[in-house]
Coordinates of C-alpha atoms in Angstrom, one line a residue:
M507 CA 8.1 -33.7 113.4
A508 CA 11.0 -31.9 112.7
S509 CA 12.5 -31.9 116.1
F510 CA 13.3 -33.0 119.1
G511 CA 10.9 -30.1 120.2
E512 CA 7.5 -31.8 118.2
A513 CA 8.6 -35.3 119.3
P514 CA 6.2 -36.9 121.9
D515 CA 7.7 -37.1 125.6
G516 CA 10.6 -39.1 125.6
D517 CA 11.0 -41.7 127.5
S518 CA 14.8 -41.9 129.2
G519 CA 14.7 -45.9 129.8
K520 CA 13.7 -46.4 126.3
G521 CA 16.2 -44.1 125.3
A522 CA 19.4 -45.9 127.1
K523 CA 18.5 -49.2 125.8
I524 CA 18.4 -47.9 122.1
F525 CA 21.9 -46.7 123.1
K526 CA 22.9 -49.5 124.6
T527 CA 21.9 -51.6 121.3
K528 CA 22.5 -48.9 118.4
C529 CA 25.0 -46.1 119.9
A530 CA 27.8 -47.7 122.8
Q531 CA 29.6 -50.5 120.1
C532 CA 30.5 -47.4 119.2
H533 CA 30.3 -44.1 121.6
V534 CA 30.9 -43.6 125.1
A535 CA 28.3 -41.2 126.6
E536 CA 29.8 -40.3 130.1
K537 CA 31.8 -37.2 130.6
G538 CA 35.5 -37.3 130.3
G539 CA 35.2 -40.6 128.8
G540 CA 37.5 -42.6 126.2
H541 CA 36.4 -42.6 123.0
K542 CA 35.6 -45.9 120.8
Q543 CA 35.5 -46.3 117.5
G544 CA 33.6 -43.0 117.1
P545 CA 33.8 -39.9 120.0
N546 CA 32.4 -39.8 123.0
L547 CA 29.2 -38.0 123.1
G548 CA 29.6 -36.8 126.8
G549 CA 28.6 -33.5 126.9
L550 CA 27.9 -33.3 123.2
F551 CA 25.6 -29.8 123.1
G552 CA 27.4 -27.2 123.5
R553 CA 29.8 -28.8 121.5
Q554 CA 31.7 -28.2 117.8
S555 CA 32.4 -31.0 115.5
G556 CA 35.8 -32.5 115.4
T557 CA 37.2 -31.0 118.0
M558 CA 37.1 -33.0 120.6
D559 CA 40.7 -34.0 122.2
G560 CA 42.5 -37.6 121.5
F561 CA 39.9 -38.4 118.5
S562 CA 40.6 -38.6 114.4
Y563 CA 37.8 -36.8 112.9
S564 CA 37.5 -36.9 109.3
K565 CA 38.1 -33.6 107.9
A566 CA 34.3 -33.3 106.4
N567 CA 33.6 -33.2 110.6
K568 CA 36.2 -30.4 111.1
E569 CA 36.1 -28.0 108.4
K570 CA 31.6 -28.0 108.7
A571 CA 31.9 -26.7 112.6
V572 CA 29.2 -27.4 113.7
H573 CA 27.8 -26.1 116.8
W574 CA 26.2 -29.4 118.2
E575 CA 22.4 -28.2 120.1
E576 CA 19.0 -30.2 119.4
A577 CA 18.4 -28.9 116.5
T578 CA 21.4 -29.9 114.4
L579 CA 21.7 -33.5 116.0
Y580 CA 18.4 -34.0 115.2
D581 CA 19.1 -33.1 111.6
Y582 CA 22.3 -34.5 111.6
L583 CA 20.5 -38.5 112.8
L584 CA 18.1 -38.0 109.8
A585 CA 20.8 -37.6 107.3
P586 CA 24.1 -37.9 108.4
K587 CA 25.9 -37.7 105.3
K588 CA 24.0 -35.4 103.8
Y589 CA 24.6 -33.1 106.5
I590 CA 28.1 -33.3 106.0
P591 CA 28.8 -34.4 103.6
G592 CA 32.1 -36.9 103.8
T593 CA 31.8 -37.7 107.3
A594 CA 32.7 -41.4 108.5
F595 CA 29.3 -41.5 110.5
V596 CA 27.2 -43.6 108.3
R597 CA 24.2 -44.6 110.7
R598 CA 21.2 -43.3 109.9
Y599 CA 18.0 -42.5 113.0
W600 CA 15.4 -41.9 111.0
L601 CA 13.0 -44.4 112.5
L602 CA 14.6 -44.2 116.0
I603 CA 14.3 -40.7 116.2
N604 CA 10.5 -40.9 114.8
S605 CA 9.1 -43.7 116.7
T606 CA 10.6 -42.2 120.3
A607 CA 12.5 -39.0 121.0
G608 CA 13.9 -41.5 124.2
L609 CA 17.5 -41.8 122.7
Y610 CA 17.7 -37.8 122.8
S611 CA 15.9 -38.0 126.6
A612 CA 18.4 -39.9 127.7
W613 CA 21.7 -37.9 125.9
S614 CA 20.1 -34.4 128.2

């Protein structure tokens, strides 16, 4: 599987559970919501990395200037520090995105 598009249909219920248990510790997903240790992910697609007001992004994240969409998010979640060397994000979600497209389904 090389993209979310090649993944089996996502289960938004499972995705919401994954987000709640793995991501919500550091992120909010409601568009217009605040930030936690990580930036708000609401409205992520179409946004450029390192640009959301009110969050202190790493220099690497700002300079990479990723245009977030399905493909870039997929690649980033596979290996964040490889995709954006110097990013502060440390989790790898290879197993999550390989086992279910629910996480993506919950965000879209």
